[in-house]
Tab-separated table of C-alpha atoms and ligand atoms in Angstrom:
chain	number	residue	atom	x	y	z
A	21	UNK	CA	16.718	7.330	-13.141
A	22	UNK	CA	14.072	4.647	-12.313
A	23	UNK	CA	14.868	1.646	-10.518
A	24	UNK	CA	12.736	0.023	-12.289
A	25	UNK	CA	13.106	-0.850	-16.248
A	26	UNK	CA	12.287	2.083	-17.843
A	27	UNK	CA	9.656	1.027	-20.074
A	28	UNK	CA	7.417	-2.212	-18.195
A	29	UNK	CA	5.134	-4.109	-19.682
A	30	UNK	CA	2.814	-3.881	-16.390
A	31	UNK	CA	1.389	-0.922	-14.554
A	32	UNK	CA	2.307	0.176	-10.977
A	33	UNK	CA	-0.415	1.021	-8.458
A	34	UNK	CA	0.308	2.493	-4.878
A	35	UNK	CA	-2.749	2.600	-2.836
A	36	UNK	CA	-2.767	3.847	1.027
A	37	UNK	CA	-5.135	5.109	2.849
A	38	UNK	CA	-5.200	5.717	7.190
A	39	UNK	CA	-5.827	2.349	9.316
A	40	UNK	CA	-9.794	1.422	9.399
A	41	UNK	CA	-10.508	3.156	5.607
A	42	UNK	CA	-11.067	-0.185	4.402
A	43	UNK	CA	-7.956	-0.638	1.448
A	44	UNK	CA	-6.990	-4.070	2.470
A	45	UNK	CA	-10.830	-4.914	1.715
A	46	UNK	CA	-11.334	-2.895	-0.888
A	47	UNK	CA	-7.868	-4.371	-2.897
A	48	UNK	CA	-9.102	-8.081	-1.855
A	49	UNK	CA	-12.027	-7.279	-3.971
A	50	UNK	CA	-9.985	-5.878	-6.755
A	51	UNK	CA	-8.071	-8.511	-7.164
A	52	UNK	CA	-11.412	-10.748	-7.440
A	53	UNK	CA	-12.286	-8.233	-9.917
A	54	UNK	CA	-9.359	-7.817	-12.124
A	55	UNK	CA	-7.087	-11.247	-12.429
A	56	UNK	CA	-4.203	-9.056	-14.378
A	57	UNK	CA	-3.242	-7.573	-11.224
A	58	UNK	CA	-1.071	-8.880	-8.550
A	59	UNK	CA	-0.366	-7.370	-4.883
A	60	UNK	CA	3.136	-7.076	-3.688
A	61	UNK	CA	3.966	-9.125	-0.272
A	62	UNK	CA	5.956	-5.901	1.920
A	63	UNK	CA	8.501	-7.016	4.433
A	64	UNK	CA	8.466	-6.217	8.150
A	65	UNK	CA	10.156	-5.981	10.984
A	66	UNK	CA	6.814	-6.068	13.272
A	67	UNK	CA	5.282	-9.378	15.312
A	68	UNK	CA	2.901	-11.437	13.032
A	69	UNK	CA	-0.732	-11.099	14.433
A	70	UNK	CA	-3.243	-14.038	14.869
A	71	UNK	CA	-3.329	-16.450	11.933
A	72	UNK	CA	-0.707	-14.459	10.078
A	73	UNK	CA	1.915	-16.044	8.125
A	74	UNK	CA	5.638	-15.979	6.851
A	75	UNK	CA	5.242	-14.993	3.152
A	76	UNK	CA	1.145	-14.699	2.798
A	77	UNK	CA	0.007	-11.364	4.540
A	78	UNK	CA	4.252	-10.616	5.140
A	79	UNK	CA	7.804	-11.590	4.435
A	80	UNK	CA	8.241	-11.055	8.396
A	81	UNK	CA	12.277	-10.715	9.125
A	82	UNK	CA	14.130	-9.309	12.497
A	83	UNK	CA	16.073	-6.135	12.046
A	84	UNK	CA	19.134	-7.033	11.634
A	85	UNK	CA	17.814	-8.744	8.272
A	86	UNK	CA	15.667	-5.893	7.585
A	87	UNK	CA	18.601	-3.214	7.201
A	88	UNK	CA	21.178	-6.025	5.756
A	89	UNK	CA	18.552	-5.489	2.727
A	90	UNK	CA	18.330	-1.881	3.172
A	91	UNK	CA	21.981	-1.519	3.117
A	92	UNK	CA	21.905	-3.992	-0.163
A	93	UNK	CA	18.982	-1.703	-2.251
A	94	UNK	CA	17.026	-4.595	-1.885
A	95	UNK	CA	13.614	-2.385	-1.507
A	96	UNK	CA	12.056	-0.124	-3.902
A	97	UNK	CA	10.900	1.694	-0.711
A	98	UNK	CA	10.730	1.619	3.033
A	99	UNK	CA	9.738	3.147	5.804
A	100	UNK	CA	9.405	3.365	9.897
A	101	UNK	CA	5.685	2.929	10.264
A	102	UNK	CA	3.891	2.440	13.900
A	103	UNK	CA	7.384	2.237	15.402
A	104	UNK	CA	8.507	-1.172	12.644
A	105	UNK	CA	9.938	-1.392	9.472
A	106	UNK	CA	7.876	-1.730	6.349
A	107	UNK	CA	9.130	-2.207	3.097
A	108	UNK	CA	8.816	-3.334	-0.464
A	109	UNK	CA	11.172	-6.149	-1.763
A	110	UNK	CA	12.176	-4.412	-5.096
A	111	UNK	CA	12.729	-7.823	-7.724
A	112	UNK	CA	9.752	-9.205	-7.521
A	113	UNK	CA	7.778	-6.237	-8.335
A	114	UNK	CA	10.625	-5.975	-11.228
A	115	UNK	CA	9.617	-9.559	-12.534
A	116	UNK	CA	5.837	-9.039	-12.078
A	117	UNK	CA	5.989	-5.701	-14.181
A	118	UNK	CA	8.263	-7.319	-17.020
A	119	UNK	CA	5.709	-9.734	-17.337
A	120	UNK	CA	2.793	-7.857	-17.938
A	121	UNK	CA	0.664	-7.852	-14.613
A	122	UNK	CA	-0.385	-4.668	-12.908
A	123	UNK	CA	1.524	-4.386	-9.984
A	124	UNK	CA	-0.741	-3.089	-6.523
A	125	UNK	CA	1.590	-1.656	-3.286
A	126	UNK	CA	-0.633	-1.332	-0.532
A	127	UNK	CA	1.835	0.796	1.334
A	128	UNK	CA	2.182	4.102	4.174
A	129	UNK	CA	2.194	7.732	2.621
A	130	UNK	CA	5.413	7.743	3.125
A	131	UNK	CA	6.479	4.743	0.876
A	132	UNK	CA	4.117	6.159	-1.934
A	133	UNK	CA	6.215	9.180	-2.313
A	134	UNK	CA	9.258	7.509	-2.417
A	135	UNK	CA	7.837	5.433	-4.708
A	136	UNK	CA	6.736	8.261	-7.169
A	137	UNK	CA	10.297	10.084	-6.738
A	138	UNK	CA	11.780	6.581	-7.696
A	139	UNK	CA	9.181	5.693	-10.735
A	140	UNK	CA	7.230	8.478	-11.667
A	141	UNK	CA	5.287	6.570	-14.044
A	142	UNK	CA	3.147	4.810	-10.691
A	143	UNK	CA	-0.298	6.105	-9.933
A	144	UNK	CA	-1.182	7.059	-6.449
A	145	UNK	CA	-4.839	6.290	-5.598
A	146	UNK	CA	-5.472	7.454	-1.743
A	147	UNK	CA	-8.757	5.390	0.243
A	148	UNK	CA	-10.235	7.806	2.697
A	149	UNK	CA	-13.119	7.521	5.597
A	150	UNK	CA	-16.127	9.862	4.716
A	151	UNK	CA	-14.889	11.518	7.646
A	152	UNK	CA	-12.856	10.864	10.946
A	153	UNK	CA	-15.801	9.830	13.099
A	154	UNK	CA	-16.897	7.105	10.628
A	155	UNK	CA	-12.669	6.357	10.808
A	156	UNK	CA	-12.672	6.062	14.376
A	157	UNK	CA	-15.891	4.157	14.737
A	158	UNK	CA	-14.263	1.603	12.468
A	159	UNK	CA	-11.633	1.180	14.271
A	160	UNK	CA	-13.121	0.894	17.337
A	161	UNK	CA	-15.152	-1.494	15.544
A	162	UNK	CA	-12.498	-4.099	14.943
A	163	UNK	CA	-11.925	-4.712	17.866
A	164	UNK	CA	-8.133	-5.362	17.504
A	165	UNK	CA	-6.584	-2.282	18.640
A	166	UNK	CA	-6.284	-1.012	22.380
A	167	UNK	CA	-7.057	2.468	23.118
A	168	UNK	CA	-3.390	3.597	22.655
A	169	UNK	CA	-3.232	2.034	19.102
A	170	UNK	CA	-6.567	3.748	18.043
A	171	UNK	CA	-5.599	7.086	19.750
A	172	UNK	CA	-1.968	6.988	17.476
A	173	UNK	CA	-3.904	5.288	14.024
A	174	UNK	CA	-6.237	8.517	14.192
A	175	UNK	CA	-3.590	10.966	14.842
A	176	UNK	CA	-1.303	9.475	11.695
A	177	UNK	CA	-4.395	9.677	10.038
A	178	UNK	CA	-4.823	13.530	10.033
A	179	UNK	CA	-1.428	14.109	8.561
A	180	UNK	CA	-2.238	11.123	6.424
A	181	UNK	CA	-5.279	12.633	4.960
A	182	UNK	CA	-3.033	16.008	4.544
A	183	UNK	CA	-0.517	14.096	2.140
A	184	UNK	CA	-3.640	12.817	-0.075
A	185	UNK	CA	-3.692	15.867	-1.652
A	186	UNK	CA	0.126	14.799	-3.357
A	187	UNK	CA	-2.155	11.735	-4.498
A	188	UNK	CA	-3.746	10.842	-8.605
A	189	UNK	CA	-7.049	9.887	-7.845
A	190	UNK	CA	-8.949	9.933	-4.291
A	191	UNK	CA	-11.846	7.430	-3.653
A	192	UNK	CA	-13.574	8.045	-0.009
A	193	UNK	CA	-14.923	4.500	1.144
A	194	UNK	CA	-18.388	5.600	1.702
A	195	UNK	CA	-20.303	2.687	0.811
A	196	UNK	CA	-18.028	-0.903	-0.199
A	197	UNK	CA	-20.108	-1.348	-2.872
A	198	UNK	CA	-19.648	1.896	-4.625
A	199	UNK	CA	-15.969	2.840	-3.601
A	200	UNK	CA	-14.899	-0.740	-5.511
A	201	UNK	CA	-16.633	-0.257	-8.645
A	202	UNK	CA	-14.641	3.337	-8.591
A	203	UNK	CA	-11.547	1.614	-7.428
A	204	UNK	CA	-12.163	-1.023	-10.505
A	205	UNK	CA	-12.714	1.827	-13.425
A	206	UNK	CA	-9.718	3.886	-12.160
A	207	UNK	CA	-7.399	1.093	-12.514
A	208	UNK	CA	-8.745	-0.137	-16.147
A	209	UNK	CA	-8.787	3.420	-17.245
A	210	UNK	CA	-5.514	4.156	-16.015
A	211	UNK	CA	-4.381	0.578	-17.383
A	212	UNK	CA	-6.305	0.885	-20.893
A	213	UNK	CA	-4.628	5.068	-21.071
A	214	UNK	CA	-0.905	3.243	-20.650
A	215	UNK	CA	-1.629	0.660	-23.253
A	216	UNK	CA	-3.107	3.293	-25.772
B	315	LIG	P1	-0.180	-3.238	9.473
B	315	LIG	O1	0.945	-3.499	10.415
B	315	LIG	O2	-1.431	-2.774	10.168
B	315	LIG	O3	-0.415	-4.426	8.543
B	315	LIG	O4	0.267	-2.041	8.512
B	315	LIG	C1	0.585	-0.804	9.057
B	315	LIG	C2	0.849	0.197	7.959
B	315	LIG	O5	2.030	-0.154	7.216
B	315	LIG	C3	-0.266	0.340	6.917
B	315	LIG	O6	-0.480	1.744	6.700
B	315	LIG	C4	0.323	-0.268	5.678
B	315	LIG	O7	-0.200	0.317	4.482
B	315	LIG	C5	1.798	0.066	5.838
B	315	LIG	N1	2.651	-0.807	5.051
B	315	LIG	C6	2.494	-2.122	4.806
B	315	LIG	N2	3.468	-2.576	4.004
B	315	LIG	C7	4.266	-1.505	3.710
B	315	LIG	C8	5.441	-1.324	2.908
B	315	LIG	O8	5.972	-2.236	2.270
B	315	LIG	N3	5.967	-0.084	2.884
B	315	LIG	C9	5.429	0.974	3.550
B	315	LIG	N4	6.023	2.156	3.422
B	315	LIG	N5	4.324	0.851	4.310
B	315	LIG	C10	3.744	-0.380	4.389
C-alpha cells in the first residue's frame, strides 16, 4: 500500500543520474521552465559545503536526528550514499502532491527504487553522460572533488548507469540545450497522460 494518498492531485518525479551528469542543472532549468513543479529539500547527515545552507540546498541534521526520523517513518526513502545519510522527508512531499504541484526528487538509484516499490505511480527519468570520459572530464572539471572523490563518483557511476535500465525514460546530457527541452516534454507528457 502507498505511503502516499492513493490518488494525488500532483505528479511524482524521481530523477538521478551519476555525480558530474549535470541533473542539479538540468532540474534548475526545469523548474524555470515549468512553475507547477516543486523540488523536494532531502535531509542529510553529511557537512554543508561552501555557501550551503540549513533548509535551501539541505535540511542538514547529525545522526542521531537522522535515524530518530528513520525509526519514526518520517522519510519516504533513504539511503547511505558516499558514506552519509540521504533522505526524503515524507509530509511535505504529501502536502505538495495534495495540492496539485508536480513533485521532483533529485535522489541516488537507490532511493528511486524504493521510491517506486513504495508509490508505483512515480516516474523514473535517469540523466546520463554521453559516455564516462565526458563524466570524468566533468568532474574533473569542477574542480571540487579530490582525486579520491572523483576515483569513488566514477566507480558508483558504472553500477549507477547499470540500474538505469530499471528507469521510465533516459535522457543522456549531451548538449544542455537539447537534454532540457527533452527533460521539459517528458514531464508535460507524462503530466498531461495523468491528467487525461
Ligand atoms: P551531494 O552530497 O553531492 O549533494 O549528493 C550526493 C548524492 O546523494 C547524489 O547522487 C544525490 O542525488 C543523492 N541524494 C541527495 N538527496 C537524496 C535523498 O534524499 N535520498 C537519496 N537516496 N539520495 C539523495
Amino acid at each position: 500500500m502507498s505511503v502516499l494518498a492513493t490518488k494525488s492531485s500532483g505528479t511524482l518525479f524521481v530523477i538521478s543520474g551519476p555525480a558530474g551528469a549535470g541533473k542539479g542543472t538540468l532540474v534548475g532549468r526545469l523548474v524555470k521552465c515549468l512553475p507547477s513543479v516543486w523540488v523536494s529539500t532531502s535531509a542529510t547527515t553529511r557537512a554543508p559545503r561552501g555557501t550551503e545552507q540549513n533548509g535551501v540546498e539541505y535540511f542538514f541534521y547529525t545522526t542521531e536526528q537522522f535515524e530518530d526520523m528513520i525509526a519514526h517513518d518520517q522519510f519516504l526513502e533513504w539511503a547511505h550514499v558516499h558514506n552519509n545519510y540521504y533522505g526524503t522527508p515524507v509530509l511535505p512531499i504529501r502536502e505538495h502532491l495534495d495540492s496539485g504541484d508536480d513533485v521532483i526528487l533529485e535522489i541516488d538509484v537507490q532511493g528511486a527504487l524504493q521510491v517506486r516499490d513504495r508509490f508505483p505511480e512515480a516516474h523514473l527519468i535517469f540523466i546520463a553522460p554521453p559516455d564516462m570520459e565526458t563524466l570524468e572530464s566533468r568532474l574533473r572539471g569542477r574542480g571540487t572533488d579530490s582525486e579520491d572523490s572523483i576515483q569513488t563518483r566514477l566507480a558508483n557511476a558504472v553500477g549507477e548507469m547499470e540500474v538505469s535500465k530499471d528507469y521510465d525514460r533516459i535522457i543522456v546530457n549531451d548538449d544542455l540545450d537539447r537534454a532540457t527541452e527533452e527533460l521539459v516534454n517528458v514531464v508535460q507528457s507524462f503530466v498531461s497522460s495523468e491528467r487525461d
